[in-house]
């Protein structure tokens, strides 16, 4: 009976949950790591590799052209420039920031906290008039007694001076929520939290290197005296003030009274200090799936493969993030009726473009085979259109090409004409050429 009671309680909890979601319950556990260094979103950003990865991805998503389309009656698509959402997402989501800054901010939240939240402001008619970013570390995703999701946001004096420490409850239709990778499909987990030990080790290596140079870029050691020193702390402080610090590096030490300096530490080279730091940079780039050459590590990059690595960055790194953005915006910003007609699209074609010669060769193939016009090509190259009367919208093919079925008809006609000619008995060889050609006897 106890087993059945446990199972029934599980299903009751699933049907009517009252606790917060499992993803929302995840915490940093005070940010500690096995290296002994405190790791959170802000300390992690002090690492150059983390800062570089976050900046690369956030600026890449923010710099992509974001278009708002509608399906046309003929099965095509067109920009919905007359829809209010086009201006909000393409130009100004709110009066305080541009579209680039808005998307850069949300992408930074998504990379550091695993979630990006934005409050949706509507007018009295229910139309969206503004989008404002919300800090992920002050947002909690909960369920009510009926199992419905809601969002709780802790206000601060930075948000509104009239609300101090207040908690605002927002409904799902009032929040644009872009979750990252998570376990419950509702709330994403912070990549910084999940990889805090790797980042903590990188912070520890960086701090070790800084202290190494601060202590004179020389191994620590022991000062030996043949007798007894009455005040060893004074001798230690005198030695540190004279030879400690990078400004005192390589000074010549003069030892008196038979003192002897004995180093007790191995050099950073022998400890593979630089190799460890380089590996941690690769480790952080691996967390964000950023090619090493984009964070300044060109050891495994060359002119022959760096373009391919850039294409892989678009396909395997940017595309999943772009898909999260597009689907989250469709879910939160469009009505059920609008979802049948409208859609959002990030244009990544510019990042997939090859060099000039490769593009021209591809355009030539498309033009000669009839599936691109001159204006199609000029639009991709950001050139002005050729007027329609001048042939800018014509689709052309090579004149020496024909359909296979037409070639078969021609061959059949040729064989029939050959069969209708009389058999040559050899007597016509003596006749004039024009008579032999016409089959005269």
mmCIF file of N, CA and C in Angstrom, residues 90-201:
data_model
loop_
_atom_site.group_PDB
_atom_site.id
_atom_site.type_symbol
_atom_site.label_atom_id
_atom_site.label_comp_id
_atom_site.label_asym_id
_atom_site.label_seq_id
_atom_site.Cartn_x
_atom_site.Cartn_y
_atom_site.Cartn_z
ATOM 1 N N UNK A 90 12.837 45.147 -35.567
ATOM 2 C CA UNK A 90 13.820 45.543 -36.569
ATOM 3 C C UNK A 90 14.530 46.844 -36.206
ATOM 4 N N UNK A 91 13.843 47.734 -35.449
ATOM 5 C CA UNK A 91 14.410 49.052 -35.180
ATOM 6 C C UNK A 91 14.498 49.365 -33.689
ATOM 7 N N UNK A 92 13.359 49.506 -32.998
ATOM 8 C CA UNK A 92 13.354 49.920 -31.597
ATOM 9 C C UNK A 92 12.351 49.101 -30.798
ATOM 10 N N UNK A 93 12.804 48.168 -29.983
ATOM 11 C CA UNK A 93 11.862 47.419 -29.138
ATOM 12 C C UNK A 93 11.261 48.268 -28.027
ATOM 13 N N UNK A 94 11.950 49.318 -27.636
ATOM 14 C CA UNK A 94 11.434 50.244 -26.628
ATOM 15 C C UNK A 94 12.129 51.584 -26.826
ATOM 16 N N UNK A 95 11.613 52.660 -26.223
ATOM 17 C CA UNK A 95 12.209 53.981 -26.460
ATOM 18 C C UNK A 95 13.618 54.153 -25.910
ATOM 19 N N UNK A 96 14.151 53.174 -25.160
ATOM 20 C CA UNK A 96 15.435 53.331 -24.494
ATOM 21 C C UNK A 96 16.582 52.600 -25.173
ATOM 22 N N UNK A 97 16.317 51.748 -26.151
ATOM 23 C CA UNK A 97 17.398 50.974 -26.759
ATOM 24 C C UNK A 97 17.049 50.598 -28.186
ATOM 25 N N UNK A 98 18.088 50.328 -28.949
ATOM 26 C CA UNK A 98 17.924 49.888 -30.332
ATOM 27 C C UNK A 98 17.725 48.378 -30.384
ATOM 28 N N UNK A 99 17.379 47.903 -31.560
ATOM 29 C CA UNK A 99 17.195 46.465 -31.724
ATOM 30 C C UNK A 99 18.491 45.712 -31.483
ATOM 31 N N UNK A 100 19.632 46.277 -31.921
ATOM 32 C CA UNK A 100 20.925 45.610 -31.715
ATOM 33 C C UNK A 100 21.221 45.472 -30.233
ATOM 34 N N UNK A 101 21.075 46.549 -29.459
ATOM 35 C CA UNK A 101 21.369 46.511 -28.027
ATOM 36 C C UNK A 101 20.403 45.581 -27.303
ATOM 37 N N UNK A 102 19.146 45.586 -27.698
ATOM 38 C CA UNK A 102 18.146 44.722 -27.074
ATOM 39 C C UNK A 102 18.507 43.248 -27.258
ATOM 40 N N UNK A 103 18.809 42.866 -28.481
ATOM 41 C CA UNK A 103 19.127 41.461 -28.740
ATOM 42 C C UNK A 103 20.484 41.075 -28.148
ATOM 43 N N UNK A 104 21.435 42.011 -28.149
ATOM 44 C CA UNK A 104 22.728 41.736 -27.533
ATOM 45 C C UNK A 104 22.577 41.496 -26.036
ATOM 46 N N UNK A 105 21.738 42.293 -25.377
ATOM 47 C CA UNK A 105 21.520 42.140 -23.940
ATOM 48 C C UNK A 105 20.850 40.806 -23.627
ATOM 49 N N UNK A 106 19.795 40.469 -24.359
ATOM 50 C CA UNK A 106 19.103 39.207 -24.101
ATOM 51 C C UNK A 106 20.003 38.009 -24.396
ATOM 52 N N UNK A 107 20.826 38.105 -25.442
ATOM 53 C CA UNK A 107 21.723 36.988 -25.761
ATOM 54 C C UNK A 107 22.790 36.840 -24.694
ATOM 55 N N UNK A 108 23.261 37.931 -24.125
ATOM 56 C CA UNK A 108 24.217 37.855 -23.021
ATOM 57 C C UNK A 108 23.585 37.165 -21.811
ATOM 58 N N UNK A 109 22.342 37.526 -21.490
ATOM 59 C CA UNK A 109 21.629 36.837 -20.394
ATOM 60 C C UNK A 109 21.506 35.346 -20.684
ATOM 61 N N UNK A 110 21.193 35.026 -21.930
ATOM 62 C CA UNK A 110 20.993 33.624 -22.298
ATOM 63 C C UNK A 110 22.274 32.816 -22.165
ATOM 64 N N UNK A 111 23.406 33.420 -22.483
ATOM 65 C CA UNK A 111 24.683 32.709 -22.417
ATOM 66 C C UNK A 111 25.200 32.581 -20.989
ATOM 67 N N UNK A 112 24.902 33.549 -20.137
ATOM 68 C CA UNK A 112 25.424 33.534 -18.770
ATOM 69 C C UNK A 112 24.468 32.856 -17.794
ATOM 70 N N UNK A 113 23.185 33.154 -17.890
ATOM 71 C CA UNK A 113 22.213 32.585 -16.950
ATOM 72 C C UNK A 113 21.416 31.430 -17.544
ATOM 73 N N UNK A 114 21.499 31.213 -18.832
ATOM 74 C CA UNK A 114 20.739 30.137 -19.456
ATOM 75 C C UNK A 114 19.312 30.503 -19.774
ATOM 76 N N UNK A 115 18.891 31.725 -19.490
ATOM 77 C CA UNK A 115 17.535 32.188 -19.768
ATOM 78 C C UNK A 115 17.583 33.661 -20.146
ATOM 79 N N UNK A 116 16.673 34.063 -21.008
ATOM 80 C CA UNK A 116 16.503 35.464 -21.369
ATOM 81 C C UNK A 116 15.035 35.813 -21.218
ATOM 82 N N UNK A 117 14.762 36.873 -20.472
ATOM 83 C CA UNK A 117 13.390 37.299 -20.213
ATOM 84 C C UNK A 117 13.208 38.733 -20.693
ATOM 85 N N UNK A 118 12.021 38.994 -21.231
ATOM 86 C CA UNK A 118 11.667 40.346 -21.646
ATOM 87 C C UNK A 118 10.189 40.558 -21.357
ATOM 88 N N UNK A 119 9.873 41.685 -20.737
ATOM 89 C CA UNK A 119 8.477 41.988 -20.435
ATOM 90 C C UNK A 119 7.795 42.548 -21.675
ATOM 91 N N UNK A 120 6.604 42.028 -21.956
ATOM 92 C CA UNK A 120 5.817 42.457 -23.110
ATOM 93 C C UNK A 120 4.813 43.514 -22.641
ATOM 94 N N UNK A 121 4.900 44.704 -23.208
ATOM 95 C CA UNK A 121 3.991 45.795 -22.871
ATOM 96 C C UNK A 121 2.949 45.907 -23.979
ATOM 97 N N UNK A 122 1.668 45.865 -23.602
ATOM 98 C CA UNK A 122 0.566 45.979 -24.560
ATOM 99 C C UNK A 122 -0.287 47.203 -24.249
ATOM 100 N N UNK A 123 -0.936 47.707 -25.279
ATOM 101 C CA UNK A 123 -1.869 48.812 -25.082
ATOM 102 C C UNK A 123 -3.256 48.269 -24.763
ATOM 103 N N UNK A 124 -4.239 49.168 -24.714
ATOM 104 C CA UNK A 124 -5.596 48.763 -24.329
ATOM 105 C C UNK A 124 -6.224 47.816 -25.347
ATOM 106 N N UNK A 125 -5.766 47.841 -26.590
ATOM 107 C CA UNK A 125 -6.310 46.949 -27.620
ATOM 108 C C UNK A 125 -5.570 45.624 -27.697
ATOM 109 N N UNK A 126 -4.610 45.419 -26.811
ATOM 110 C CA UNK A 126 -3.867 44.171 -26.799
ATOM 111 C C UNK A 126 -2.704 44.126 -27.760
ATOM 112 N N UNK A 127 -2.362 45.233 -28.402
ATOM 113 C CA UNK A 127 -1.246 45.273 -29.339
ATOM 114 C C UNK A 127 0.061 45.487 -28.586
ATOM 115 N N UNK A 128 1.104 44.822 -29.016
ATOM 116 C CA UNK A 128 2.419 44.944 -28.374
ATOM 117 C C UNK A 128 3.042 46.268 -28.801
ATOM 118 N N UNK A 129 3.421 47.069 -27.816
ATOM 119 C CA UNK A 129 3.999 48.382 -28.105
ATOM 120 C C UNK A 129 5.435 48.509 -27.610
ATOM 121 N N UNK A 130 5.912 47.579 -26.772
ATOM 122 C CA UNK A 130 7.289 47.682 -26.274
ATOM 123 C C UNK A 130 7.724 46.352 -25.680
ATOM 124 N N UNK A 131 9.049 46.143 -25.666
ATOM 125 C CA UNK A 131 9.678 44.977 -25.046
ATOM 126 C C UNK A 131 10.829 45.474 -24.193
ATOM 127 N N UNK A 132 10.846 45.067 -22.915
ATOM 128 C CA UNK A 132 11.890 45.512 -21.991
ATOM 129 C C UNK A 132 12.610 44.285 -21.410
ATOM 130 N N UNK A 133 13.962 44.264 -21.455
ATOM 131 C CA UNK A 133 14.698 43.132 -20.868
ATOM 132 C C UNK A 133 14.524 43.085 -19.349
ATOM 133 N N UNK A 134 14.522 41.865 -18.803
ATOM 134 C CA UNK A 134 14.452 41.629 -17.363
ATOM 135 C C UNK A 134 15.668 40.809 -16.945
ATOM 136 N N UNK A 135 16.197 41.098 -15.757
ATOM 137 C CA UNK A 135 17.379 40.385 -15.273
ATOM 138 C C UNK A 135 17.016 38.949 -14.894
ATOM 139 N N UNK A 136 17.716 37.951 -15.425
ATOM 140 C CA UNK A 136 17.365 36.552 -15.131
ATOM 141 C C UNK A 136 17.593 36.153 -13.679
ATOM 142 N N UNK A 137 18.564 36.768 -12.998
ATOM 143 C CA UNK A 137 18.845 36.353 -11.628
ATOM 144 C C UNK A 137 17.789 36.836 -10.649
ATOM 145 N N UNK A 138 16.847 37.656 -11.098
ATOM 146 C CA UNK A 138 15.763 38.099 -10.233
ATOM 147 C C UNK A 138 14.412 37.562 -10.685
ATOM 148 N N UNK A 139 14.446 36.596 -11.599
ATOM 149 C CA UNK A 139 13.210 35.994 -12.106
ATOM 150 C C UNK A 139 13.083 34.563 -11.602
ATOM 151 N N UNK A 140 11.881 34.191 -11.207
ATOM 152 C CA UNK A 140 11.581 32.827 -10.763
ATOM 153 C C UNK A 140 10.357 32.344 -11.513
ATOM 154 N N UNK A 141 10.422 31.121 -12.023
ATOM 155 C CA UNK A 141 9.303 30.519 -12.742
ATOM 156 C C UNK A 141 8.605 29.547 -11.803
ATOM 157 N N UNK A 142 7.332 29.791 -11.520
ATOM 158 C CA UNK A 142 6.567 28.980 -10.575
ATOM 159 C C UNK A 142 5.310 28.433 -11.227
ATOM 160 N N UNK A 143 4.621 27.563 -10.502
ATOM 161 C CA UNK A 143 3.306 27.055 -10.902
ATOM 162 C C UNK A 143 2.305 27.357 -9.799
ATOM 163 N N UNK A 144 1.081 27.654 -10.204
ATOM 164 C CA UNK A 144 0.041 27.870 -9.205
ATOM 165 C C UNK A 144 -0.634 26.548 -8.865
ATOM 166 N N UNK A 145 -1.707 26.624 -8.084
ATOM 167 C CA UNK A 145 -2.382 25.397 -7.657
ATOM 168 C C UNK A 145 -3.030 24.640 -8.786
ATOM 169 N N UNK A 146 -3.326 25.304 -9.895
ATOM 170 C CA UNK A 146 -3.930 24.645 -11.052
ATOM 171 C C UNK A 146 -2.895 24.149 -12.055
ATOM 172 N N UNK A 147 -1.606 24.293 -11.715
ATOM 173 C CA UNK A 147 -0.559 23.826 -12.615
ATOM 174 C C UNK A 147 -0.181 24.811 -13.697
ATOM 175 N N UNK A 148 -0.679 26.050 -13.633
ATOM 176 C CA UNK A 148 -0.371 27.047 -14.646
ATOM 177 C C UNK A 148 0.913 27.792 -14.287
ATOM 178 N N UNK A 149 1.736 28.044 -15.280
ATOM 179 C CA UNK A 149 2.995 28.749 -15.061
ATOM 180 C C UNK A 149 2.749 30.233 -14.804
ATOM 181 N N UNK A 150 3.595 30.805 -13.990
ATOM 182 C CA UNK A 150 3.633 32.255 -13.838
ATOM 183 C C UNK A 150 5.061 32.656 -13.473
ATOM 184 N N UNK A 151 5.355 33.927 -13.658
ATOM 185 C CA UNK A 151 6.703 34.451 -13.448
ATOM 186 C C UNK A 151 6.666 35.460 -12.303
ATOM 187 N N UNK A 152 7.642 35.353 -11.406
ATOM 188 C CA UNK A 152 7.792 36.301 -10.311
ATOM 189 C C UNK A 152 9.118 37.046 -10.478
ATOM 190 N N UNK A 153 9.011 38.376 -10.499
ATOM 191 C CA UNK A 153 10.199 39.204 -10.715
ATOM 192 C C UNK A 153 10.395 40.113 -9.519
ATOM 193 N N UNK A 154 11.601 40.052 -8.939
ATOM 194 C CA UNK A 154 11.932 40.885 -7.777
ATOM 195 C C UNK A 154 12.425 42.238 -8.255
ATOM 196 N N UNK A 155 11.682 43.263 -7.905
ATOM 197 C CA UNK A 155 12.035 44.618 -8.305
ATOM 198 C C UNK A 155 13.137 45.166 -7.403
ATOM 199 N N UNK A 156 13.794 46.200 -7.886
ATOM 200 C CA UNK A 156 14.809 46.897 -7.107
ATOM 201 C C UNK A 156 14.722 48.376 -7.421
ATOM 202 N N UNK A 157 15.483 49.168 -6.694
ATOM 203 C CA UNK A 157 15.464 50.611 -6.928
ATOM 204 C C UNK A 157 16.028 50.967 -8.293
ATOM 205 N N UNK A 158 16.800 50.054 -8.899
ATOM 206 C CA UNK A 158 17.314 50.325 -10.237
ATOM 207 C C UNK A 158 16.208 50.265 -11.287
ATOM 208 N N UNK A 159 15.160 49.475 -11.017
ATOM 209 C CA UNK A 159 14.059 49.351 -11.966
ATOM 210 C C UNK A 159 13.066 50.498 -11.831
ATOM 211 N N UNK A 160 12.643 50.771 -10.604
ATOM 212 C CA UNK A 160 11.683 51.852 -10.364
ATOM 213 C C UNK A 160 11.866 52.333 -8.936
ATOM 214 N N UNK A 161 12.066 53.611 -8.755
ATOM 215 C CA UNK A 161 12.318 54.159 -7.421
ATOM 216 C C UNK A 161 11.073 54.109 -6.543
ATOM 217 N N UNK A 162 9.920 53.935 -7.154
ATOM 218 C CA UNK A 162 8.692 53.871 -6.352
ATOM 219 C C UNK A 162 8.445 52.482 -5.797
ATOM 220 N N UNK A 163 9.120 51.463 -6.351
ATOM 221 C CA UNK A 163 8.934 50.090 -5.892
ATOM 222 C C UNK A 163 10.250 49.600 -5.312
ATOM 223 N N UNK A 164 10.281 49.349 -4.018
ATOM 224 C CA UNK A 164 11.507 48.920 -3.347
ATOM 225 C C UNK A 164 11.313 47.512 -2.798
ATOM 226 N N UNK A 165 11.986 46.567 -3.421
ATOM 227 C CA UNK A 165 11.907 45.203 -2.945
ATOM 228 C C UNK A 165 10.584 44.527 -3.220
ATOM 229 N N UNK A 166 9.777 45.088 -4.090
ATOM 230 C CA UNK A 166 8.484 44.491 -4.387
ATOM 231 C C UNK A 166 8.661 43.323 -5.347
ATOM 232 N N UNK A 167 7.707 42.399 -5.330
ATOM 233 C CA UNK A 167 7.692 41.254 -6.226
ATOM 234 C C UNK A 167 6.497 41.384 -7.155
ATOM 235 N N UNK A 168 6.754 41.339 -8.439
ATOM 236 C CA UNK A 168 5.717 41.496 -9.447
ATOM 237 C C UNK A 168 5.445 40.134 -10.070
ATOM 238 N N UNK A 169 4.169 39.777 -10.165
ATOM 239 C CA UNK A 169 3.783 38.518 -10.803
ATOM 240 C C UNK A 169 3.361 38.807 -12.232
ATOM 241 N N UNK A 170 3.961 38.079 -13.164
ATOM 242 C CA UNK A 170 3.664 38.229 -14.587
ATOM 243 C C UNK A 170 3.115 36.931 -15.136
ATOM 244 N N UNK A 171 2.143 37.024 -16.005
ATOM 245 C CA UNK A 171 1.586 35.855 -16.663
ATOM 246 C C UNK A 171 2.431 35.487 -17.886
ATOM 247 N N UNK A 172 2.349 34.245 -18.357
ATOM 248 C CA UNK A 172 3.187 33.835 -19.497
ATOM 249 C C UNK A 172 2.997 34.696 -20.741
ATOM 250 N N UNK A 173 1.781 35.222 -20.992
ATOM 251 C CA UNK A 173 1.582 36.038 -22.191
ATOM 252 C C UNK A 173 2.187 37.428 -22.037
ATOM 253 N N UNK A 174 2.690 37.751 -20.839
ATOM 254 C CA UNK A 174 3.347 39.040 -20.612
ATOM 255 C C UNK A 174 4.866 38.932 -20.630
ATOM 256 N N UNK A 175 5.409 37.756 -20.918
ATOM 257 C CA UNK A 175 6.863 37.539 -20.851
ATOM 258 C C UNK A 175 7.327 36.840 -22.123
ATOM 259 N N UNK A 176 8.341 37.413 -22.761
ATOM 260 C CA UNK A 176 9.068 36.719 -23.827
ATOM 261 C C UNK A 176 10.218 35.974 -23.163
ATOM 262 N N UNK A 177 10.107 34.664 -23.086
ATOM 263 C CA UNK A 177 11.084 33.830 -22.389
ATOM 264 C C UNK A 177 11.791 32.947 -23.407
ATOM 265 N N UNK A 178 13.109 33.103 -23.493
ATOM 266 C CA UNK A 178 13.928 32.266 -24.374
ATOM 267 C C UNK A 178 14.776 31.374 -23.474
ATOM 268 N N UNK A 179 14.415 30.111 -23.291
ATOM 269 C CA UNK A 179 15.201 29.239 -22.417
ATOM 270 C C UNK A 179 16.358 28.594 -23.167
ATOM 271 N N UNK A 180 17.439 28.359 -22.447
ATOM 272 C CA UNK A 180 18.560 27.627 -23.001
ATOM 273 C C UNK A 180 18.408 26.140 -22.724
ATOM 274 N N UNK A 181 19.522 25.425 -22.760
ATOM 275 C CA UNK A 181 19.507 23.992 -22.500
ATOM 276 C C UNK A 181 19.110 23.736 -21.050
ATOM 277 N N UNK A 182 18.117 22.881 -20.844
ATOM 278 C CA UNK A 182 17.649 22.570 -19.503
ATOM 279 C C UNK A 182 17.148 21.143 -19.417
ATOM 280 N N UNK A 183 16.623 20.790 -18.247
ATOM 281 C CA UNK A 183 16.178 19.431 -18.006
ATOM 282 C C UNK A 183 14.663 19.279 -18.055
ATOM 283 N N UNK A 184 13.924 20.370 -17.922
ATOM 284 C CA UNK A 184 12.477 20.269 -17.899
ATOM 285 C C UNK A 184 11.804 20.928 -19.092
ATOM 286 N N UNK A 185 12.569 21.529 -19.999
ATOM 287 C CA UNK A 185 11.990 22.169 -21.166
ATOM 288 C C UNK A 185 11.374 23.520 -20.889
ATOM 289 N N UNK A 186 11.394 23.974 -19.655
ATOM 290 C CA UNK A 186 10.787 25.252 -19.292
ATOM 291 C C UNK A 186 11.818 26.297 -18.917
ATOM 292 N N UNK A 187 12.825 25.897 -18.148
ATOM 293 C CA UNK A 187 13.849 26.822 -17.674
ATOM 294 C C UNK A 187 15.215 26.261 -18.044
ATOM 295 N N UNK A 188 16.064 27.113 -18.607
ATOM 296 C CA UNK A 188 17.402 26.679 -18.981
ATOM 297 C C UNK A 188 18.372 26.765 -17.812
ATOM 298 N N UNK A 189 19.450 25.996 -17.909
ATOM 299 C CA UNK A 189 20.495 26.009 -16.891
ATOM 300 C C UNK A 189 21.650 26.888 -17.364
ATOM 301 N N UNK A 190 22.261 27.560 -16.426
ATOM 302 C CA UNK A 190 23.369 28.454 -16.755
ATOM 303 C C UNK A 190 24.589 27.656 -17.201
ATOM 304 N N UNK A 191 25.162 27.948 -18.386
ATOM 305 C CA UNK A 191 26.406 27.287 -18.778
ATOM 306 C C UNK A 191 27.545 27.582 -17.801
ATOM 307 N N UNK A 192 27.530 28.764 -17.197
ATOM 308 C CA UNK A 192 28.568 29.110 -16.226
ATOM 309 C C UNK A 192 28.451 28.222 -14.993
ATOM 310 N N UNK A 193 27.229 27.979 -14.541
ATOM 311 C CA UNK A 193 27.034 27.132 -13.365
ATOM 312 C C UNK A 193 27.398 25.686 -13.659
ATOM 313 N N UNK A 194 27.040 25.203 -14.833
ATOM 314 C CA UNK A 194 27.301 23.812 -15.171
ATOM 315 C C UNK A 194 28.795 23.547 -15.374
ATOM 316 N N UNK A 195 29.539 24.559 -15.777
ATOM 317 C CA UNK A 195 30.982 24.386 -16.036
ATOM 318 C C UNK A 195 31.810 25.212 -15.066
ATOM 319 N N UNK A 196 31.322 25.386 -13.841
ATOM 320 C CA UNK A 196 32.004 26.277 -12.908
ATOM 321 C C UNK A 196 33.377 25.747 -12.493
ATOM 322 N N UNK A 197 33.571 24.420 -12.479
ATOM 323 C CA UNK A 197 34.885 23.898 -12.090
ATOM 324 C C UNK A 197 35.944 24.215 -13.141
ATOM 325 N N UNK A 198 35.576 24.094 -14.425
ATOM 326 C CA UNK A 198 36.532 24.422 -15.492
ATOM 327 C C UNK A 198 36.864 25.909 -15.478
ATOM 328 N N UNK A 199 35.832 26.740 -15.297
ATOM 329 C CA UNK A 199 36.070 28.190 -15.262
ATOM 330 C C UNK A 199 36.836 28.568 -13.993
ATOM 331 N N UNK A 200 36.516 27.908 -12.861
ATOM 332 C CA UNK A 200 37.250 28.174 -11.629
ATOM 333 C C UNK A 200 38.721 27.839 -11.742
ATOM 334 N N UNK A 201 39.035 26.767 -12.448
ATOM 335 C CA UNK A 201 40.441 26.418 -12.645
ATOM 336 C C UNK A 201 41.141 27.466 -13.505
#
